[in-house]
Coordinates of C-alpha atoms in Angstrom, one line a residue:
X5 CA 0.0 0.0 0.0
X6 CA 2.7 2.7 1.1
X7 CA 4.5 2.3 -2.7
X8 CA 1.1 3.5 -4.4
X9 CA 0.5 6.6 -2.3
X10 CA 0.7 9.5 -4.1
X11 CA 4.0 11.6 -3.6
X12 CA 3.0 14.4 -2.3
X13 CA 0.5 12.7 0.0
X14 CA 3.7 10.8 1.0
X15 CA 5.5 13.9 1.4
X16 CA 3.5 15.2 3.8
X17 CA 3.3 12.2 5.9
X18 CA 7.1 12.4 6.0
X19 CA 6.8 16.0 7.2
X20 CA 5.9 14.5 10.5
X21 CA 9.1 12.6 10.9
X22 CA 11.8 13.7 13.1
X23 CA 15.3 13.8 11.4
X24 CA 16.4 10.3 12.2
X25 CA 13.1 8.5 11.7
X26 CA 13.0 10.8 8.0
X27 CA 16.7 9.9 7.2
X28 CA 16.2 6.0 7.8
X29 CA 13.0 6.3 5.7
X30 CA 14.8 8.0 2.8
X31 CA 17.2 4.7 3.2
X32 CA 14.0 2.6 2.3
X33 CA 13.4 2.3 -1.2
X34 CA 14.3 4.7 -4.1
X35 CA 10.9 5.9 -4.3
X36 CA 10.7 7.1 -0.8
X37 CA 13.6 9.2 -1.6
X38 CA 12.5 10.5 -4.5
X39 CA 9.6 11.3 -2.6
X40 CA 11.0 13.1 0.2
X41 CA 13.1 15.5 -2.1
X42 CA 10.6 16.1 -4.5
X43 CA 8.5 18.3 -2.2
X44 CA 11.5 19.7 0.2
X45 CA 9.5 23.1 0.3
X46 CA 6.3 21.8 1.7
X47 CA 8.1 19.3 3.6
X48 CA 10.3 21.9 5.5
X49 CA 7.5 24.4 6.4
X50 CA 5.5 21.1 7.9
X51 CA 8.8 19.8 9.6
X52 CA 9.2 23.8 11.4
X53 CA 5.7 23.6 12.7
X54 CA 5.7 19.5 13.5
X55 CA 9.0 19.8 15.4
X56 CA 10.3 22.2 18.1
X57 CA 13.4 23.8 17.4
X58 CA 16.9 21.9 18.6
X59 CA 19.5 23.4 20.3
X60 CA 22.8 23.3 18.4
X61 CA 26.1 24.2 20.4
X62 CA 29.4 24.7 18.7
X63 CA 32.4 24.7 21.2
X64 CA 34.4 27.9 21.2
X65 CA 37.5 26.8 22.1
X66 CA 37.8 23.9 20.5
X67 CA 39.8 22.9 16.9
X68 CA 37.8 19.8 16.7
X69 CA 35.2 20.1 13.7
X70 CA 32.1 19.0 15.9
X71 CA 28.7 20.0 17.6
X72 CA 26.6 19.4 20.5
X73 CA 22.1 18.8 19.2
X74 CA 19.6 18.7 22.0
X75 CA 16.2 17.1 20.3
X76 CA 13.9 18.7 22.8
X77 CA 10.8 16.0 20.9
X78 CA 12.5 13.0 23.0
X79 CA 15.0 15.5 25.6
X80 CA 18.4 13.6 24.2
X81 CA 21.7 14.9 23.5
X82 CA 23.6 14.1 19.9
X83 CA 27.1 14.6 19.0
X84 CA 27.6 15.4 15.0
X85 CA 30.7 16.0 13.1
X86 CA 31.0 19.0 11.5
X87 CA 33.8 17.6 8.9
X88 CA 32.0 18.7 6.0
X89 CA 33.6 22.5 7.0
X90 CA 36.8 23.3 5.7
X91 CA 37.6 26.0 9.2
X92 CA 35.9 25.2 12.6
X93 CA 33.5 28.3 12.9
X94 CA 31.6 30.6 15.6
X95 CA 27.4 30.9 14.7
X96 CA 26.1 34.4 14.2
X97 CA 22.3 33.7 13.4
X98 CA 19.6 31.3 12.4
X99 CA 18.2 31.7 8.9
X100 CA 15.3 29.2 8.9
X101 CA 17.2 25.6 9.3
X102 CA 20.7 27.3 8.4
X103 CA 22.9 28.9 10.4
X104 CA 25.1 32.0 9.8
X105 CA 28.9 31.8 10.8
X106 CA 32.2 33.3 10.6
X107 CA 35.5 31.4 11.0
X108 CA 37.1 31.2 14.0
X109 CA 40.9 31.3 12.9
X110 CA 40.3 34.9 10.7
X111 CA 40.5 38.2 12.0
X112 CA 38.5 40.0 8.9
X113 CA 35.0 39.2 8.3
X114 CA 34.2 36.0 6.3
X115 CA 30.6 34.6 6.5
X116 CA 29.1 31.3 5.6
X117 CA 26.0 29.4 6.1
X118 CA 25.2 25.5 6.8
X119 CA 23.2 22.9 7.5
X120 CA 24.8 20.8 10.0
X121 CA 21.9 18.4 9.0
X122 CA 22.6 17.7 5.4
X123 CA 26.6 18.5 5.8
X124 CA 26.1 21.2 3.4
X125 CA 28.2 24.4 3.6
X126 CA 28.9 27.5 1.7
X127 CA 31.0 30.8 2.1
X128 CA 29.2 33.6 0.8
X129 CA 31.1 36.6 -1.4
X130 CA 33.4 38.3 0.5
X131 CA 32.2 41.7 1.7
X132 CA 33.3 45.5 -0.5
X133 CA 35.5 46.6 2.2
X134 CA 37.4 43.9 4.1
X135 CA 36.3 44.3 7.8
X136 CA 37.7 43.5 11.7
X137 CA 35.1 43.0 13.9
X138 CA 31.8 44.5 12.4
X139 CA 28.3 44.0 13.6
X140 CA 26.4 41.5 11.8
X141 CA 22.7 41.4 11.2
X142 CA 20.0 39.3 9.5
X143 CA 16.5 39.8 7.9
X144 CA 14.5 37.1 6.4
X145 CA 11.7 38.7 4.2
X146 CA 9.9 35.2 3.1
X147 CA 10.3 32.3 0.6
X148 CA 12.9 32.6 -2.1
X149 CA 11.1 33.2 -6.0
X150 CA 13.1 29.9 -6.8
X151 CA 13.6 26.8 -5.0
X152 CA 13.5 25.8 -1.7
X153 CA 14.8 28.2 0.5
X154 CA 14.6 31.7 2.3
X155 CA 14.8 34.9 0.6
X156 CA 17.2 36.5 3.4
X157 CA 19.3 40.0 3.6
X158 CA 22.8 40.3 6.0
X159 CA 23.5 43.6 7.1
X160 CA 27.2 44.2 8.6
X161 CA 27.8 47.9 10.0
X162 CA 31.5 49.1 11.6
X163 CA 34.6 46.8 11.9
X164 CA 38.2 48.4 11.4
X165 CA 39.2 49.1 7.6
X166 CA 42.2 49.9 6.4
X167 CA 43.2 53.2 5.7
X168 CA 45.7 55.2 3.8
X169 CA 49.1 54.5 5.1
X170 CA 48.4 51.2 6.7
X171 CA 46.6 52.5 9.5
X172 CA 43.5 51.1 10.8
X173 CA 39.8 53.4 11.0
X174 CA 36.8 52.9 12.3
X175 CA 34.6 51.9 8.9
X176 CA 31.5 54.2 8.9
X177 CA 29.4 52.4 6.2
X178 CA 26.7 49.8 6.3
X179 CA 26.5 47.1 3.5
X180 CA 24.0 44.0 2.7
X181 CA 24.5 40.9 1.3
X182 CA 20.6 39.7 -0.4
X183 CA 20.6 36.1 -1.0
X184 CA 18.6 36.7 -4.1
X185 CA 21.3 38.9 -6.1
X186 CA 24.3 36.9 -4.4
X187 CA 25.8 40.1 -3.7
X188 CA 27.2 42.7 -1.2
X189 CA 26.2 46.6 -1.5
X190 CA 27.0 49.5 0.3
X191 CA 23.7 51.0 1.4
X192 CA 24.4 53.6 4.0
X193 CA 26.7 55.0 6.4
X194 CA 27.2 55.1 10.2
X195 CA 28.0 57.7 12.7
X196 CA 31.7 57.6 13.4
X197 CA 30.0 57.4 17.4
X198 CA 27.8 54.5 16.4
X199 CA 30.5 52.9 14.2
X200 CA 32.9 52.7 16.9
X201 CA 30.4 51.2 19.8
X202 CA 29.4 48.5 16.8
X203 CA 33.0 47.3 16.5
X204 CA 33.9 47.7 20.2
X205 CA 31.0 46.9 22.5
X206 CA 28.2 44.9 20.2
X207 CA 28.6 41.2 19.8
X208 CA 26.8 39.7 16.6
X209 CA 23.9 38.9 17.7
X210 CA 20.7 40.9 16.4
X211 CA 17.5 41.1 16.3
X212 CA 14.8 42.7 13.9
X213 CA 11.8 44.1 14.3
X214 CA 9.1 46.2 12.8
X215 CA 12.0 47.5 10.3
X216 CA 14.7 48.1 13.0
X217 CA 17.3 46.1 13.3
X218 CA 18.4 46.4 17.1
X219 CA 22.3 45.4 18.4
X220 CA 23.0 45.6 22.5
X221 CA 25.9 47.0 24.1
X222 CA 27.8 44.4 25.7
X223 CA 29.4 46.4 28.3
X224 CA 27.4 47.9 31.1
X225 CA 25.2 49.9 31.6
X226 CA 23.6 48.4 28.4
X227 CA 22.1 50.5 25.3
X228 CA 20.5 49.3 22.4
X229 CA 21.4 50.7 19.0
X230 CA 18.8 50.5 16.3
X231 CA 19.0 50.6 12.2
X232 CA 15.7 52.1 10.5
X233 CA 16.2 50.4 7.5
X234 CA 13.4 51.9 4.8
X235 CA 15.0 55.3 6.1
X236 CA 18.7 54.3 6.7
X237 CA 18.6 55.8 10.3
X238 CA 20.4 55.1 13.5
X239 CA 18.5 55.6 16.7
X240 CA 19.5 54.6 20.6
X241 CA 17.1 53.2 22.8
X242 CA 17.6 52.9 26.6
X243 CA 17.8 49.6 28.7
X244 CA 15.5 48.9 31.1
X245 CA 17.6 48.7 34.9
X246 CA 20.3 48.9 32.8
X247 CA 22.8 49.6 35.9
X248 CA 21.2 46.6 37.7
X249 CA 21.0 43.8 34.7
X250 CA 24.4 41.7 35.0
X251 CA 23.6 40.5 31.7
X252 CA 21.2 40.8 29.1
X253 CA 20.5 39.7 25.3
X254 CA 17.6 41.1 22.9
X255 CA 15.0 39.3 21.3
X256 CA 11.5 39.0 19.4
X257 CA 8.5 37.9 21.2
X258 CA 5.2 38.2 19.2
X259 CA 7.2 40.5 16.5
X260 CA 7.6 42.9 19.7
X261 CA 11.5 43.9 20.6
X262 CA 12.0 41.8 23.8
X263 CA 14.8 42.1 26.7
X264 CA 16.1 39.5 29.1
X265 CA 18.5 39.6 31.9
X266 CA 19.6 38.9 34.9
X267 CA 19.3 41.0 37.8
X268 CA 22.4 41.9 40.7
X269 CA 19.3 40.9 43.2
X270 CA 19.3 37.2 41.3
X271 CA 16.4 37.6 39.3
X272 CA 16.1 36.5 35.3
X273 CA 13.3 38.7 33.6
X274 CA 11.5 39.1 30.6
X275 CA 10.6 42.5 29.3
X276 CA 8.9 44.0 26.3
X277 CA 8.7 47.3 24.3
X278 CA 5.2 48.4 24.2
X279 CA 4.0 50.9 21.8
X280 CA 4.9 54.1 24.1
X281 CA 8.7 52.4 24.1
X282 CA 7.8 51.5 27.6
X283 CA 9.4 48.2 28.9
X284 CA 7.0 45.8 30.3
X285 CA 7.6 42.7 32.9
X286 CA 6.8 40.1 30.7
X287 CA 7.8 37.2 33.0
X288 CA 10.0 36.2 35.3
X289 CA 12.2 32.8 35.5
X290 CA 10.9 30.2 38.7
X291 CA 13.7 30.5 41.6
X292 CA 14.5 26.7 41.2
X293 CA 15.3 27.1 37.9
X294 CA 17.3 30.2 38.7
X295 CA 19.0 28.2 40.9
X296 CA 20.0 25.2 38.9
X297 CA 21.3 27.6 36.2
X298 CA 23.4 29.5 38.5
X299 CA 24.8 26.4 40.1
X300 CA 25.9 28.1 43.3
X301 CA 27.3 31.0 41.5
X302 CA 26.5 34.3 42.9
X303 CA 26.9 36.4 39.5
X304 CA 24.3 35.7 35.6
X305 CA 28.1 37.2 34.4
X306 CA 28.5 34.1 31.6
X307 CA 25.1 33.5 31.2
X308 CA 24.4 33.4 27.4
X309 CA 21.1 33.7 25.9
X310 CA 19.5 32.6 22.8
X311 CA 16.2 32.4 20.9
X312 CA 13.9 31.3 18.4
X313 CA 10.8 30.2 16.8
X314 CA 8.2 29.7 20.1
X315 CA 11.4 28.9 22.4
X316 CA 14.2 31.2 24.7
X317 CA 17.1 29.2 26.0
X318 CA 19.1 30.4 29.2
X319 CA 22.6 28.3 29.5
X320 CA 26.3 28.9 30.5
X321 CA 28.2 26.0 29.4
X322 CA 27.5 22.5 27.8
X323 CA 27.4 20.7 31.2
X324 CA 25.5 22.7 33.5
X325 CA 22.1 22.7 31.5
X326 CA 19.3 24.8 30.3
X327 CA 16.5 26.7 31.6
X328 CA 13.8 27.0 28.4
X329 CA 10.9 29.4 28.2
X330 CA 8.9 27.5 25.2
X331 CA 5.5 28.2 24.0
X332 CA 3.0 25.1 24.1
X333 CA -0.1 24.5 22.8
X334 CA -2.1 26.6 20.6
X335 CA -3.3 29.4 22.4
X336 CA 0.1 31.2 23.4
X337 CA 0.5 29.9 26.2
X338 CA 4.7 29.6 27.9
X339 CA 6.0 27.1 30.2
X340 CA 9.5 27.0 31.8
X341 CA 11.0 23.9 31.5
X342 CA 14.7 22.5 32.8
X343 CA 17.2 20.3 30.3
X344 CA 19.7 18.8 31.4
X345 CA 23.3 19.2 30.6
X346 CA 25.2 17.4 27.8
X347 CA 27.5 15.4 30.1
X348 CA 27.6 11.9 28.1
X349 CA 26.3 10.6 24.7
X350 CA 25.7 6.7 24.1
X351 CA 27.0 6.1 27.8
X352 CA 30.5 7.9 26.3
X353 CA 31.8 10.8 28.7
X354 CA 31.3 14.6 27.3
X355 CA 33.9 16.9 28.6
X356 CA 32.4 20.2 29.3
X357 CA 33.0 23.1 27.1
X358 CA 32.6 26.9 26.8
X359 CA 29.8 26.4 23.9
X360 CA 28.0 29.3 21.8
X361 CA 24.4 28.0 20.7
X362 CA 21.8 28.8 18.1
X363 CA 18.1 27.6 18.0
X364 CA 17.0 26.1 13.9
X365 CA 14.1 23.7 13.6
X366 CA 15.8 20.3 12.0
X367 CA 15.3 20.2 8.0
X368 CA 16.9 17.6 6.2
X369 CA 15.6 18.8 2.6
X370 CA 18.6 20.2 0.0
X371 CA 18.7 23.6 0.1
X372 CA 18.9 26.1 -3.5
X373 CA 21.4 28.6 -0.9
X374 CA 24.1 25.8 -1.4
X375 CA 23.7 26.0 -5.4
X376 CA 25.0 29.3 -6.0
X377 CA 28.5 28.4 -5.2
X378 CA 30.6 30.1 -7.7

């Protein structure tokens, strides 16, 4: 019976399939696997609402070309090579089920994308003006005309340029990369103040919202610096406690601008930006949770922070666990919940790491964004 269903009837059913269970059935027959690549469009976009979102963590000290996968469907840990990539790399942002790096062993600004599911991996052109240290940003504007894939947009602002003489300046321009034209263009410039914060005090991490593109400060007392894009303008938004949060990330809640951080008193919170740019207690992390994260430790100083579709993760190192505010159900509705640390795999011990994570719903279908290798 299963050989005379149609394809895409088949198709979907696969959609429901976690990655392992849809990789072995792919192994099947040759017309389950043309069936399951056949419709890799329809097939993602099921797979992102079926599945919840894994957490992938790349070790930042390590030279060993490998990753870390919590599958929050059955709560287990996964080790995966990453051998497919020709530099160990650090991740910058999700984009859909692909994840936006740079290398760690280069000093001027190279980015890539992969899919640490299919082992596919791409550098993207190198940027108009070679950069140190930039701020990196991404926008996903919907599906790609051709293919399946995102249409997507990078923005990098700042960094240290070269200037006449071989000195090094402060870059005051902001290009984009659109995934459509396979190209970089300048598109505006940046306040020699705003250039200079961007390269010295703003990780990569960004988020977007309502046509801003927001970076934090990472040095306290936090401040948010904002891109208008439709009018290229910069604009500075305060912090809420910002002399009290030891530390704090940005996010998007709901497509509202969201802040969370942890307080000197020991408290993790949850604000938003309402429409008067007022922020709003949003929620607040349980204390047994607070405590397990902290592990005895009096300061949320290495506390890290990262989001994304329906899920926030709060973690310090791949040992020591997760606290996880997820949304479940249909009606909005957000539980905590507590995941344990990645301390063995298979019964074979993990040593613990300094880890940077990134949240991307598993997708196992090729992707167009590998084909425009040049």
């Amino acid at each position: 019976m299963w050989n005379r269903l149609p394809s895409d009837l088949l198709a979907n059913i696969f959609s429901f399939l976690s990655p392992d269970s849809l990789a072995r059935a792919k192994t099947a027959c040759r017309y389950w696997r043309t069936c399951a690549n056949s419709y890799p469009l329809s097939t993602a976009a099921s797979m992102v609402r079926h599945h919840q979102a894994w957490f992938v963590a790349l070790p930042t000290r390590s030279r060993g070309l490998c990753c870390y996968l919590h599958n929050p469907n059955i709560d287990k840990w996964h080790v995966l090579s990453l051998d497919f990539q020709p530099h160990p790399t650090r991740p910058i942002a999700p984009i859909g089920s692909l994840i936006l790096s740079r290398p760690t062993d280069s000093t001027t600004l190279q980015l890539a994308i992969s899919n640490p599911f299919t082992k596919e991996f791409r550098c993207l052109p190198m940027l108009k003006i070679a950069r140190t240290n930039p701020a990196v940003g991404v926008v996903i504007l919907g599906p790609a005309q051709h293919g399946p894939s995102l249409h997507f947009r990078v923005y990098v602002a700042g960094g240290m340029s070269e200037a006449p003489r071989g000195a090094a300046t402060y870059e005051p321009t902001m290009e984009v990369y659109d995934s459509e034209d396979d190209a970089w263009r300048i598109v505006g410039s940046v306040p020699v103040e705003f250039a200079v914060r961007l390269t010295v005090w703003t990780p990569n991490e960004s988020v977007y919202s309502k046509g801003v593109l927001y970076w934090m400060t990472s040095a306290r007392a936090y401040s948010i610096m904002g891109f208008e894009i439709r009018s290229n303008k910069w604009q500075e938004l305060s912090v809420h406690i910002a002399d009290k949060l030891e530390f704090a990330t940005l996010a998007q809640l709901n497509g509202r601008l969201t802040l969370v951080g942890g307080t000197s008193c020991g408290d993790a919170c949850v604000w938003e930006l309402d429409e008067r740019h007022a922020w709003c207690l949003k929620e607040k992390m349980p204390v047994e949770l607070t405590r397990k994260l902290l592990g005895g430790k009096a300061s949320w100083a290495a506390t890290k922070c990262v989001r994304g579709d329906g899920a926030l993760c709060l973690y310090r190192d791949l040992g020591s666990g997760m606290a996880v505010w997820r949304e479940v159900g249909e009606r909005g509705r957000w539980e905590w919940f507590w995941v344990e640390g990645c301390c063995s795999i298979k019964g074979k011990r993990v040593q613990n790491l300094p880890i940077k994570g990134v949240l991307i719903p598993p997708n196992l279908a090729p992707s167009c964004a590998f084909s425009k290798q040049r």
